[in-house]
PDB file of C-alpha atoms in Angstrom:
ATOM      1  CA  MET A   1       5.648 -24.989  14.603  1.00  0.00           C
ATOM      2  CA  ALA A   2       2.560 -22.953  15.480  1.00  0.00           C
ATOM      3  CA  LYS A   3      -0.806 -24.480  14.646  1.00  0.00           C
ATOM      4  CA  TYR A   4      -3.009 -21.514  15.529  1.00  0.00           C
ATOM      5  CA  ARG A   5      -2.210 -18.137  14.010  1.00  0.00           C
ATOM      6  CA  ILE A   6      -3.296 -14.654  14.990  1.00  0.00           C
ATOM      7  CA  MET A   7      -2.842 -11.380  13.124  1.00  0.00           C
ATOM      8  CA  THR A   8      -3.583  -8.057  14.818  1.00  0.00           C
ATOM      9  CA  PHE A   9      -3.761  -4.431  13.708  1.00  0.00           C
ATOM     10  CA  ASP A  10      -3.364  -1.330  15.888  1.00  0.00           C
ATOM     11  CA  GLY A  11      -5.471   1.790  15.829  1.00  0.00           C
ATOM     12  CA  GLY A  12      -3.997   4.965  14.412  1.00  0.00           C
ATOM     13  CA  GLY A  13      -6.410   6.839  12.126  1.00  0.00           C
ATOM     14  CA  THR A  14      -4.730   7.866   8.887  1.00  0.00           C
ATOM     15  CA  LEU A  15      -1.624   5.939   9.946  1.00  0.00           C
ATOM     16  CA  GLY A  16      -3.598   2.781   9.185  1.00  0.00           C
ATOM     17  CA  ALA A  17      -2.091   3.218   5.730  1.00  0.00           C
ATOM     18  CA  LEU A  18       1.224   2.022   7.165  1.00  0.00           C
ATOM     19  CA  SER A  19      -0.106  -1.299   8.455  1.00  0.00           C
ATOM     20  CA  LEU A  20      -2.143  -1.862   5.289  1.00  0.00           C
ATOM     21  CA  GLN A  21       0.826  -1.298   2.996  1.00  0.00           C
ATOM     22  CA  LEU A  22       3.031  -3.515   5.152  1.00  0.00           C
ATOM     23  CA  LEU A  23       0.308  -6.166   4.971  1.00  0.00           C
ATOM     24  CA  ASN A  24       0.120  -5.873   1.189  1.00  0.00           C
ATOM     25  CA  ARG A  25       3.846  -6.419   0.860  1.00  0.00           C
ATOM     26  CA  LEU A  26       3.719  -9.397   3.228  1.00  0.00           C
ATOM     27  CA  ALA A  27       0.773 -10.955   1.403  1.00  0.00           C
ATOM     28  CA  GLU A  28       2.554 -10.629  -1.958  1.00  0.00           C
ATOM     29  CA  GLU A  29       5.596 -12.435  -0.595  1.00  0.00           C
ATOM     30  CA  ASN A  30       3.560 -14.983   1.398  1.00  0.00           C
ATOM     31  CA  PRO A  31       0.483 -15.923  -0.678  1.00  0.00           C
ATOM     32  CA  ALA A  32      -1.006 -18.169   2.024  1.00  0.00           C
ATOM     33  CA  LEU A  33      -0.661 -15.578   4.800  1.00  0.00           C
ATOM     34  CA  ILE A  34      -4.321 -14.563   4.970  1.00  0.00           C
ATOM     35  CA  SER A  35      -5.897 -17.955   4.313  1.00  0.00           C
ATOM     36  CA  ARG A  36      -3.802 -19.632   7.034  1.00  0.00           C
ATOM     37  CA  THR A  37      -4.614 -17.050   9.697  1.00  0.00           C
ATOM     38  CA  HIS A  38      -7.225 -18.202  12.201  1.00  0.00           C
ATOM     39  CA  VAL A  39      -7.896 -14.952  14.095  1.00  0.00           C
ATOM     40  CA  PHE A  40      -7.889 -11.339  12.932  1.00  0.00           C
ATOM     41  CA  ALA A  41      -8.028  -8.632  15.589  1.00  0.00           C
ATOM     42  CA  GLY A  42      -7.979  -4.879  15.357  1.00  0.00           C
ATOM     43  CA  ASN A  43      -8.722  -1.702  17.225  1.00  0.00           C
ATOM     44  CA  SER A  44     -10.175   1.486  15.751  1.00  0.00           C
ATOM     45  CA  ILE A  45      -8.961   1.737  12.120  1.00  0.00           C
ATOM     46  CA  GLY A  46      -7.328  -1.647  12.694  1.00  0.00           C
ATOM     47  CA  SER A  47     -10.792  -3.124  13.255  1.00  0.00           C
ATOM     48  CA  PHE A  48     -11.681  -2.077   9.694  1.00  0.00           C
ATOM     49  CA  THR A  49      -8.653  -3.966   8.383  1.00  0.00           C
ATOM     50  CA  ALA A  50      -9.260  -7.008  10.583  1.00  0.00           C
ATOM     51  CA  LEU A  51     -12.925  -7.374   9.672  1.00  0.00           C
ATOM     52  CA  ALA A  52     -12.257  -6.737   5.994  1.00  0.00           C
ATOM     53  CA  LEU A  53      -9.751  -9.606   5.915  1.00  0.00           C
ATOM     54  CA  ALA A  54     -11.879 -11.867   8.108  1.00  0.00           C
ATOM     55  CA  SER A  55     -14.859 -11.396   5.796  1.00  0.00           C
ATOM     56  CA  GLY A  56     -12.908 -12.301   2.685  1.00  0.00           C
ATOM     57  CA  ARG A  57     -11.658  -8.986   1.288  1.00  0.00           C
ATOM     58  CA  SER A  58      -8.100  -8.940  -0.015  1.00  0.00           C
ATOM     59  CA  PRO A  59      -5.336  -6.731   1.429  1.00  0.00           C
ATOM     60  CA  LYS A  60      -5.070  -4.914  -1.903  1.00  0.00           C
ATOM     61  CA  GLU A  61      -8.794  -4.222  -2.103  1.00  0.00           C
ATOM     62  CA  THR A  62      -8.871  -3.066   1.512  1.00  0.00           C
ATOM     63  CA  LEU A  63      -5.967  -0.636   1.037  1.00  0.00           C
ATOM     64  CA  GLN A  64      -7.502   0.762  -2.147  1.00  0.00           C
ATOM     65  CA  TYR A  65     -10.802   1.432  -0.412  1.00  0.00           C
ATOM     66  CA  PHE A  66      -8.997   2.940   2.569  1.00  0.00           C
ATOM     67  CA  GLU A  67      -7.211   5.403   0.301  1.00  0.00           C
ATOM     68  CA  ASP A  68     -10.224   6.216  -1.890  1.00  0.00           C
ATOM     69  CA  GLU A  69     -13.078   6.342   0.634  1.00  0.00           C
ATOM     70  CA  ILE A  70     -11.869   6.237   4.255  1.00  0.00           C
ATOM     71  CA  LEU A  71      -9.155   8.903   4.086  1.00  0.00           C
ATOM     72  CA  PRO A  72     -11.442  11.652   2.707  1.00  0.00           C
ATOM     73  CA  ALA A  73     -13.420  11.371   5.944  1.00  0.00           C
ATOM     74  CA  PHE A  74     -10.328  12.726   7.740  1.00  0.00           C
ATOM     75  CA  SER A  75      -9.832  15.625   5.360  1.00  0.00           C
ATOM     76  CA  THR A  76     -11.923  18.269   7.162  1.00  0.00           C
ATOM     77  CA  SER A  77     -11.081  19.407  10.681  1.00  0.00           C
ATOM     78  CA  ARG A  78     -13.164  21.746  12.813  1.00  0.00           C
ATOM     79  CA  PRO A  79     -11.557  24.846  14.354  1.00  0.00           C
ATOM     80  CA  GLY A  80     -10.660  24.383  18.000  1.00  0.00           C
ATOM     81  CA  GLY A  81     -10.279  20.615  17.905  1.00  0.00           C
ATOM     82  CA  PRO A  82      -9.117  18.477  19.508  1.00  0.00           C
ATOM     83  CA  VAL A  83      -8.797  20.694  22.607  1.00  0.00           C
ATOM     84  CA  PHE A  84     -12.131  22.506  22.636  1.00  0.00           C
ATOM     85  CA  ASN A  85     -14.328  20.779  20.064  1.00  0.00           C
ATOM     86  CA  GLN A  86     -14.826  17.449  18.371  1.00  0.00           C
ATOM     87  CA  GLN A  87     -12.113  17.684  15.738  1.00  0.00           C
ATOM     88  CA  LEU A  88     -13.483  15.621  12.845  1.00  0.00           C
ATOM     89  CA  PRO A  89     -16.914  15.450  11.256  1.00  0.00           C
ATOM     90  CA  TYR A  90     -17.916  11.789  11.567  1.00  0.00           C
ATOM     91  CA  SER A  91     -20.670  11.308   8.980  1.00  0.00           C
ATOM     92  CA  GLY A  92     -18.269  10.629   6.100  1.00  0.00           C
ATOM     93  CA  PHE A  93     -16.422   7.952   8.038  1.00  0.00           C
ATOM     94  CA  ILE A  94     -19.676   6.249   9.041  1.00  0.00           C
ATOM     95  CA  LYS A  95     -20.863   6.215   5.432  1.00  0.00           C
ATOM     96  CA  ALA A  96     -17.545   4.873   4.120  1.00  0.00           C
ATOM     97  CA  VAL A  97     -17.441   1.991   6.606  1.00  0.00           C
ATOM     98  CA  ARG A  98     -21.077   1.061   5.991  1.00  0.00           C
ATOM     99  CA  ASN A  99     -20.644   1.097   2.220  1.00  0.00           C
ATOM    100  CA  PHE A 100     -17.701  -1.327   2.280  1.00  0.00           C
ATOM    101  CA  PHE A 101     -19.623  -4.172   3.905  1.00  0.00           C
ATOM    102  CA  PRO A 102     -22.965  -5.728   2.950  1.00  0.00           C
ATOM    103  CA  PRO A 103     -25.617  -4.040   5.134  1.00  0.00           C
ATOM    104  CA  GLY A 104     -26.776  -7.330   6.641  1.00  0.00           C
ATOM    105  CA  LEU A 105     -23.313  -8.753   7.361  1.00  0.00           C
ATOM    106  CA  ARG A 106     -23.052  -9.777  11.018  1.00  0.00           C
ATOM    107  CA  LEU A 107     -20.278 -11.246  13.111  1.00  0.00           C
ATOM    108  CA  LYS A 108     -21.833 -14.713  12.832  1.00  0.00           C
ATOM    109  CA  ASP A 109     -21.382 -14.496   9.042  1.00  0.00           C
ATOM    110  CA  VAL A 110     -17.657 -13.711   9.146  1.00  0.00           C
ATOM    111  CA  ARG A 111     -15.598 -16.722   8.091  1.00  0.00           C
ATOM    112  CA  LYS A 112     -12.634 -16.112  10.407  1.00  0.00           C
ATOM    113  CA  ARG A 113     -12.500 -15.474  14.135  1.00  0.00           C
ATOM    114  CA  ILE A 114     -12.282 -11.810  15.132  1.00  0.00           C
ATOM    115  CA  VAL A 115     -11.552  -9.771  18.265  1.00  0.00           C
ATOM    116  CA  VAL A 116     -12.330  -6.029  18.415  1.00  0.00           C
ATOM    117  CA  PRO A 117     -11.915  -3.889  21.576  1.00  0.00           C
ATOM    118  CA  SER A 118     -14.300  -1.062  22.377  1.00  0.00           C
ATOM    119  CA  PHE A 119     -15.524   0.821  25.444  1.00  0.00           C
ATOM    120  CA  LYS A 120     -19.197   1.131  26.391  1.00  0.00           C
ATOM    121  CA  LEU A 121     -20.045   4.336  28.201  1.00  0.00           C
ATOM    122  CA  TYR A 122     -22.948   2.819  30.086  1.00  0.00           C
ATOM    123  CA  SER A 123     -23.979  -0.794  30.603  1.00  0.00           C
ATOM    124  CA  PRO A 124     -27.462  -1.159  32.167  1.00  0.00           C
ATOM    125  CA  ALA A 125     -26.589  -4.689  33.268  1.00  0.00           C
ATOM    126  CA  LEU A 126     -23.522  -3.485  35.201  1.00  0.00           C
ATOM    127  CA  ASP A 127     -24.765   0.025  35.993  1.00  0.00           C
ATOM    128  CA  ARG A 128     -21.379   1.479  34.967  1.00  0.00           C
ATOM    129  CA  TRP A 129     -19.151   1.896  31.961  1.00  0.00           C
ATOM    130  CA  THR A 130     -17.173  -1.139  30.797  1.00  0.00           C
ATOM    131  CA  PRO A 131     -14.625  -2.485  28.301  1.00  0.00           C
ATOM    132  CA  VAL A 132     -16.110  -4.651  25.552  1.00  0.00           C
ATOM    133  CA  LEU A 133     -14.301  -7.230  23.430  1.00  0.00           C
ATOM    134  CA  PHE A 134     -16.464  -7.974  20.397  1.00  0.00           C
ATOM    135  CA  HIS A 135     -15.795 -11.453  19.031  1.00  0.00           C
ATOM    136  CA  ASN A 136     -17.380 -14.330  17.127  1.00  0.00           C
ATOM    137  CA  PHE A 137     -15.959 -17.299  18.996  1.00  0.00           C
ATOM    138  CA  PRO A 138     -18.505 -19.986  19.964  1.00  0.00           C
ATOM    139  CA  GLY A 139     -20.944 -18.746  22.569  1.00  0.00           C
ATOM    140  CA  SER A 140     -20.307 -15.066  21.810  1.00  0.00           C
ATOM    141  CA  PRO A 141     -23.169 -12.736  22.801  1.00  0.00           C
ATOM    142  CA  TYR A 142     -22.214 -10.501  19.863  1.00  0.00           C
ATOM    143  CA  LEU A 143     -22.885 -12.831  16.924  1.00  0.00           C
ATOM    144  CA  ASN A 144     -25.832 -10.783  15.667  1.00  0.00           C
ATOM    145  CA  GLU A 145     -23.975  -7.465  15.758  1.00  0.00           C
ATOM    146  CA  LYS A 146     -23.464  -5.811  12.374  1.00  0.00           C
ATOM    147  CA  VAL A 147     -19.860  -5.752  11.211  1.00  0.00           C
ATOM    148  CA  SER A 148     -20.050  -2.038  10.343  1.00  0.00           C
ATOM    149  CA  ASP A 149     -21.449  -1.206  13.793  1.00  0.00           C
ATOM    150  CA  VAL A 150     -18.631  -3.090  15.536  1.00  0.00           C
ATOM    151  CA  ILE A 151     -16.006  -1.151  13.558  1.00  0.00           C
ATOM    152  CA  LEU A 152     -17.659   2.193  14.275  1.00  0.00           C
ATOM    153  CA  ARG A 153     -18.029   1.371  17.974  1.00  0.00           C
ATOM    154  CA  SER A 154     -14.293   0.723  18.094  1.00  0.00           C
ATOM    155  CA  SER A 155     -13.414   3.932  16.235  1.00  0.00           C
ATOM    156  CA  GLY A 156     -14.997   6.897  18.032  1.00  0.00           C
ATOM    157  CA  ALA A 157     -11.851   8.440  19.496  1.00  0.00           C
ATOM    158  CA  PRO A 158     -12.597  10.899  22.342  1.00  0.00           C
ATOM    159  CA  ALA A 159     -11.502  14.455  21.444  1.00  0.00           C
ATOM    160  CA  THR A 160     -11.426  13.785  17.716  1.00  0.00           C
ATOM    161  CA  GLN A 161     -14.663  11.964  16.825  1.00  0.00           C
ATOM    162  CA  ARG A 162     -17.992  11.464  18.528  1.00  0.00           C
ATOM    163  CA  ALA A 163     -19.119   8.322  20.300  1.00  0.00           C
ATOM    164  CA  TYR A 164     -21.072   5.798  18.250  1.00  0.00           C
ATOM    165  CA  GLN A 165     -24.092   4.040  19.783  1.00  0.00           C
ATOM    166  CA  ASN A 166     -22.750   4.878  23.260  1.00  0.00           C
ATOM    167  CA  TYR A 167     -19.333   3.321  22.542  1.00  0.00           C
ATOM    168  CA  VAL A 168     -15.939   5.005  22.178  1.00  0.00           C
ATOM    169  CA  ASP A 169     -12.634   4.018  20.650  1.00  0.00           C
ATOM    170  CA  GLY A 170     -11.111   0.758  21.832  1.00  0.00           C
ATOM    171  CA  TYR A 171      -7.773   2.487  22.447  1.00  0.00           C
ATOM    172  CA  VAL A 172      -8.959   3.227  25.975  1.00  0.00           C
ATOM    173  CA  VAL A 173      -8.856  -0.569  26.411  1.00  0.00           C
ATOM    174  CA  ALA A 174      -6.122  -1.768  24.047  1.00  0.00           C
ATOM    175  CA  THR A 175      -4.577   0.082  21.123  1.00  0.00           C
ATOM    176  CA  ASN A 176      -2.819  -3.177  20.293  1.00  0.00           C
ATOM    177  CA  PRO A 177      -5.233  -6.133  20.733  1.00  0.00           C
ATOM    178  CA  SER A 178      -2.637  -8.917  20.647  1.00  0.00           C
ATOM    179  CA  THR A 179      -2.928 -10.014  24.289  1.00  0.00           C
ATOM    180  CA  ALA A 180      -6.730 -10.140  24.144  1.00  0.00           C
ATOM    181  CA  SER A 181      -6.521 -12.276  21.005  1.00  0.00           C
ATOM    182  CA  ILE A 182      -4.136 -14.729  22.644  1.00  0.00           C
ATOM    183  CA  ALA A 183      -6.491 -14.946  25.637  1.00  0.00           C
ATOM    184  CA  PHE A 184      -9.442 -15.787  23.374  1.00  0.00           C
ATOM    185  CA  ALA A 185      -7.430 -18.431  21.534  1.00  0.00           C
ATOM    186  CA  VAL A 186      -6.647 -20.129  24.843  1.00  0.00           C
ATOM    187  CA  GLY A 187      -9.927 -19.527  26.633  1.00  0.00           C
ATOM    188  CA  LYS A 188     -12.477 -19.837  23.819  1.00  0.00           C
ATOM    189  CA  ALA A 189     -10.746 -22.004  21.186  1.00  0.00           C
ATOM    190  CA  ASN A 190      -8.974 -24.182  23.777  1.00  0.00           C
ATOM    191  CA  VAL A 191      -5.638 -23.922  21.969  1.00  0.00           C
ATOM    192  CA  PRO A 192      -2.518 -24.620  24.072  1.00  0.00           C
ATOM    193  CA  LEU A 193      -0.343 -21.556  24.441  1.00  0.00           C
ATOM    194  CA  ASP A 194       2.661 -23.304  22.906  1.00  0.00           C
ATOM    195  CA  GLN A 195       0.735 -23.823  19.640  1.00  0.00           C
ATOM    196  CA  ILE A 196      -0.129 -20.144  19.104  1.00  0.00           C
ATOM    197  CA  ALA A 197       1.756 -17.616  16.989  1.00  0.00           C
ATOM    198  CA  ALA A 198       0.835 -13.946  16.663  1.00  0.00           C
ATOM    199  CA  LEU A 199       1.882 -11.286  14.176  1.00  0.00           C
ATOM    200  CA  SER A 200       1.128  -7.803  15.501  1.00  0.00           C
ATOM    201  CA  ILE A 201       1.227  -4.983  12.930  1.00  0.00           C
ATOM    202  CA  GLY A 202       1.373  -1.434  14.250  1.00  0.00           C
ATOM    203  CA  THR A 203       0.740   1.991  12.765  1.00  0.00           C
ATOM    204  CA  GLY A 204       4.229   3.294  13.422  1.00  0.00           C
ATOM    205  CA  GLU A 205       6.371   3.872  16.486  1.00  0.00           C
ATOM    206  CA  ALA A 206       6.692   7.622  16.903  1.00  0.00           C
ATOM    207  CA  PRO A 207       9.472   9.088  19.087  1.00  0.00           C
ATOM    208  CA  THR A 208       6.998  10.708  21.486  1.00  0.00           C
ATOM    209  CA  ARG A 209       8.594  11.696  24.773  1.00  0.00           C
ATOM    210  CA  LEU A 210       8.165  14.026  27.721  1.00  0.00           C
ATOM    211  CA  ARG A 211      11.462  14.966  29.340  1.00  0.00           C
ATOM    212  CA  ARG A 212      10.511  18.225  31.044  1.00  0.00           C
ATOM    213  CA  ASP A 213       9.720  18.764  34.726  1.00  0.00           C
ATOM    214  CA  THR A 214       6.032  17.941  35.273  1.00  0.00           C
ATOM    215  CA  ARG A 215       5.787  18.918  38.935  1.00  0.00           C
ATOM    216  CA  GLY A 216       2.616  20.894  39.638  1.00  0.00           C
ATOM    217  CA  TRP A 217       0.859  19.913  36.414  1.00  0.00           C
ATOM    218  CA  GLY A 218      -2.920  19.521  36.447  1.00  0.00           C
ATOM    219  CA  MET A 219      -5.702  19.170  33.869  1.00  0.00           C
ATOM    220  CA  VAL A 220      -7.340  21.948  31.864  1.00  0.00           C
ATOM    221  CA  SER A 221     -10.740  22.225  30.215  1.00  0.00           C
ATOM    222  CA  ALA A 222     -12.680  24.668  28.071  1.00  0.00           C
ATOM    223  CA  ASP A 223     -14.627  25.641  31.194  1.00  0.00           C
ATOM    224  CA  ASN A 224     -11.753  27.324  32.986  1.00  0.00           C
ATOM    225  CA  ILE A 225      -9.839  29.059  30.221  1.00  0.00           C
ATOM    226  CA  ARG A 226     -10.728  31.251  27.268  1.00  0.00           C
ATOM    227  CA  PRO A 227      -9.311  30.745  23.759  1.00  0.00           C
ATOM    228  CA  GLU A 228      -7.849  34.251  23.756  1.00  0.00           C
ATOM    229  CA  ASN A 229      -5.746  33.291  26.762  1.00  0.00           C
ATOM    230  CA  LEU A 230      -4.308  30.131  25.218  1.00  0.00           C
ATOM    231  CA  LYS A 231      -0.901  31.686  24.656  1.00  0.00           C
ATOM    232  CA  ASN A 232      -0.571  32.085  28.420  1.00  0.00           C
ATOM    233  CA  LEU A 233      -1.752  28.567  29.264  1.00  0.00           C
ATOM    234  CA  PRO A 234       0.861  26.813  31.425  1.00  0.00           C
ATOM    235  CA  PRO A 235       1.998  23.250  30.552  1.00  0.00           C
ATOM    236  CA  ASN A 236      -0.429  20.610  31.837  1.00  0.00           C
ATOM    237  CA  TRP A 237      -1.559  17.003  31.348  1.00  0.00           C
ATOM    238  CA  GLY A 238      -4.617  17.992  29.322  1.00  0.00           C
ATOM    239  CA  VAL A 239      -3.014  19.962  26.498  1.00  0.00           C
ATOM    240  CA  LEU A 240       0.612  20.943  25.888  1.00  0.00           C
ATOM    241  CA  LEU A 241       0.659  23.936  23.571  1.00  0.00           C
ATOM    242  CA  ASP A 242       4.280  24.969  24.150  1.00  0.00           C
ATOM    243  CA  ARG A 243       5.889  21.767  22.916  1.00  0.00           C
ATOM    244  CA  SER A 244       8.737  20.443  20.827  1.00  0.00           C
ATOM    245  CA  PRO A 245       8.000  18.334  17.713  1.00  0.00           C
ATOM    246  CA  ASN A 246       8.298  15.060  19.659  1.00  0.00           C
ATOM    247  CA  GLU A 247       6.245  16.090  22.679  1.00  0.00           C
ATOM    248  CA  PRO A 248       2.551  15.116  22.861  1.00  0.00           C
ATOM    249  CA  LEU A 249      -0.174  17.689  22.240  1.00  0.00           C
ATOM    250  CA  LEU A 250      -2.538  15.811  24.593  1.00  0.00           C
ATOM    251  CA  PRO A 251      -0.201  14.181  27.141  1.00  0.00           C
ATOM    252  CA  PHE A 252      -2.787  12.240  29.154  1.00  0.00           C
ATOM    253  CA  LEU A 253      -4.720  10.847  26.192  1.00  0.00           C
ATOM    254  CA  GLN A 254      -1.570  10.061  24.234  1.00  0.00           C
ATOM    255  CA  MET A 255      -0.020   8.236  27.183  1.00  0.00           C
ATOM    256  CA  ILE A 256      -3.113   6.034  27.330  1.00  0.00           C
ATOM    257  CA  SER A 257      -3.146   5.278  23.617  1.00  0.00           C
ATOM    258  CA  GLY A 258       0.617   4.918  23.191  1.00  0.00           C
ATOM    259  CA  GLY A 259       1.532   3.361  26.492  1.00  0.00           C
ATOM    260  CA  ASN A 260      -0.920   0.487  26.369  1.00  0.00           C
ATOM    261  CA  GLY A 261       0.316  -0.444  22.906  1.00  0.00           C
ATOM    262  CA  TYR A 262       3.829  -0.991  24.252  1.00  0.00           C
ATOM    263  CA  TYR A 263       2.412  -2.824  27.253  1.00  0.00           C
ATOM    264  CA  GLU A 264       0.409  -5.242  25.103  1.00  0.00           C
ATOM    265  CA  SER A 265       3.484  -6.082  23.028  1.00  0.00           C
ATOM    266  CA  MET A 266       5.534  -6.740  26.152  1.00  0.00           C
ATOM    267  CA  VAL A 267       2.902  -9.074  27.625  1.00  0.00           C
ATOM    268  CA  SER A 268       2.296 -10.900  24.347  1.00  0.00           C
ATOM    269  CA  ALA A 269       6.012 -11.414  23.831  1.00  0.00           C
ATOM    270  CA  ASN A 270       6.307 -12.844  27.336  1.00  0.00           C
ATOM    271  CA  LEU A 271       3.424 -15.222  26.666  1.00  0.00           C
ATOM    272  CA  LEU A 272       4.585 -16.481  23.268  1.00  0.00           C
ATOM    273  CA  GLY A 273       8.326 -15.868  23.154  1.00  0.00           C
ATOM    274  CA  ASP A 274       9.665 -16.178  19.612  1.00  0.00           C
ATOM    275  CA  ARG A 275       6.177 -17.075  18.363  1.00  0.00           C
ATOM    276  CA  PHE A 276       5.252 -13.391  18.700  1.00  0.00           C
ATOM    277  CA  PHE A 277       6.430 -10.776  16.207  1.00  0.00           C
ATOM    278  CA  ARG A 278       5.812  -7.044  16.457  1.00  0.00           C
ATOM    279  CA  LEU A 279       6.082  -5.179  13.133  1.00  0.00           C
ATOM    280  CA  ASP A 280       5.987  -1.461  13.919  1.00  0.00           C
ATOM    281  CA  PRO A 281       8.514   0.686  12.020  1.00  0.00           C
ATOM    282  CA  ARG A 282       9.806   3.908  13.534  1.00  0.00           C
ATOM    283  CA  ILE A 283       8.088   6.954  12.018  1.00  0.00           C
ATOM    284  CA  PRO A 284       8.216  10.729  12.601  1.00  0.00           C
ATOM    285  CA  ASN A 285       5.604  12.140  14.957  1.00  0.00           C
ATOM    286  CA  PHE A 286       2.900  12.211  12.273  1.00  0.00           C
ATOM    287  CA  SER A 287      -0.684  13.272  12.872  1.00  0.00           C
ATOM    288  CA  LYS A 288      -3.240  10.455  13.077  1.00  0.00           C
ATOM    289  CA  THR A 289      -5.926  12.684  11.553  1.00  0.00           C
ATOM    290  CA  ASP A 290      -4.117  14.357   8.645  1.00  0.00           C
ATOM    291  CA  PRO A 291      -4.409  12.512   5.299  1.00  0.00           C
ATOM    292  CA  SER A 292      -1.490  14.497   3.847  1.00  0.00           C
ATOM    293  CA  VAL A 293       0.959  12.280   5.793  1.00  0.00           C
ATOM    294  CA  VAL A 294      -0.132   9.132   3.943  1.00  0.00           C
ATOM    295  CA  PRO A 295       2.356   9.321   1.011  1.00  0.00           C
ATOM    296  CA  ALA A 296       5.243   9.553   3.495  1.00  0.00           C
ATOM    297  CA  VAL A 297       3.756   6.713   5.540  1.00  0.00           C
ATOM    298  CA  ILE A 298       3.461   4.522   2.429  1.00  0.00           C
ATOM    299  CA  GLU A 299       7.088   5.286   1.544  1.00  0.00           C
ATOM    300  CA  ILE A 300       8.214   4.172   5.013  1.00  0.00           C
ATOM    301  CA  ALA A 301       6.213   0.951   4.619  1.00  0.00           C
ATOM    302  CA  ASN A 302       7.846   0.302   1.237  1.00  0.00           C
ATOM    303  CA  LYS A 303      11.343   0.841   2.627  1.00  0.00           C
ATOM    304  CA  THR A 304      10.848  -1.327   5.723  1.00  0.00           C
ATOM    305  CA  ASN A 305      13.004  -4.443   5.765  1.00  0.00           C
ATOM    306  CA  LEU A 306      10.580  -7.367   5.869  1.00  0.00           C
ATOM    307  CA  GLN A 307      13.137 -10.163   5.949  1.00  0.00           C
ATOM    308  CA  PRO A 308      12.831 -10.783   9.717  1.00  0.00           C
ATOM    309  CA  VAL A 309       9.032 -10.940   9.592  1.00  0.00           C
ATOM    310  CA  ASN A 310       9.092 -13.100   6.436  1.00  0.00           C
ATOM    311  CA  THR A 311      11.323 -15.560   8.283  1.00  0.00           C
ATOM    312  CA  PHE A 312       8.847 -15.525  11.184  1.00  0.00           C
ATOM    313  CA  ILE A 313       5.938 -16.171   8.795  1.00  0.00           C
ATOM    314  CA  GLU A 314       7.760 -18.975   7.002  1.00  0.00           C
ATOM    315  CA  LYS A 315       8.361 -20.678  10.326  1.00  0.00           C
ATOM    316  CA  ASN A 316       4.877 -20.249  11.774  1.00  0.00           C
ATOM    317  CA  TRP A 317       2.438 -19.956   8.836  1.00  0.00           C
ATOM    318  CA  ASN A 318       3.669 -22.773   6.590  1.00  0.00           C
ATOM    319  CA  ASP A 319       1.301 -25.459   7.900  1.00  0.00           C
ATOM    320  CA  SER A 320      -2.343 -25.290   6.796  1.00  0.00           C
ATOM    321  CA  HIS A 321      -3.561 -26.996   9.978  1.00  0.00           C
TER     322      HIS A 321
END
């Protein structure tokens, strides 16, 4: 029986609706799920969910706010994005995140432990860019950071949104923060590995694939092509305009964001064995920036069979240690 419990949430923009609805169903069927979780971790939109729960907001309240206030920030796209321009205006998202949390709420005030990946574009101390794992474990240098700032630093996805305070989206470090959370439990909370359980909730496993011949591919930028010549642009790692529905628009970026999510699950499962559960239903290749996909995403969440994960929770979350 696990004595230390971790719950993590992937990034995924508008697809965060999937993990939130799955969470709501799980919380209804397991009333002690949130209160008996020791660590909440999340990347990008998952950091919003993780910090909402860690600071005492309910899954239902968090989903409602996500639908009413967060999603409208994704509703306007700029022409040319994400290939040539920042795709999404960011001011609405910043305002929505800030309005959900008390303005003075800092990581030291959050009642549960949290882990949030981000990437700092320049660290004066290191004289280079660097991954950052925001957390509130004892001795953390981030205890005075505002909760809203931490979420926004984890959510500035390159090519779709601008950087925030010189930080970009944590997906360049870990789309799925489960392994980092396990490491903090062992290294900072001094919990033996065999006493840890982790529930990792994704934003949908899309059937993205690249089966074509990639020999000779390079990268492309707005500096060496003109928009009027896009129809003649050959396939490349930067942007794939001539693609099937399940091929990536931005192969390089999507390999980073998708590939490390699978990697983290593999490592976490090897560390914890049957005390790790990955809940990530298969979905169509939905856009992460289009709010119109949310009703379909919610329907998938409602139709997902939760019996296996409920059995996992009953086994590992039933002791209030």
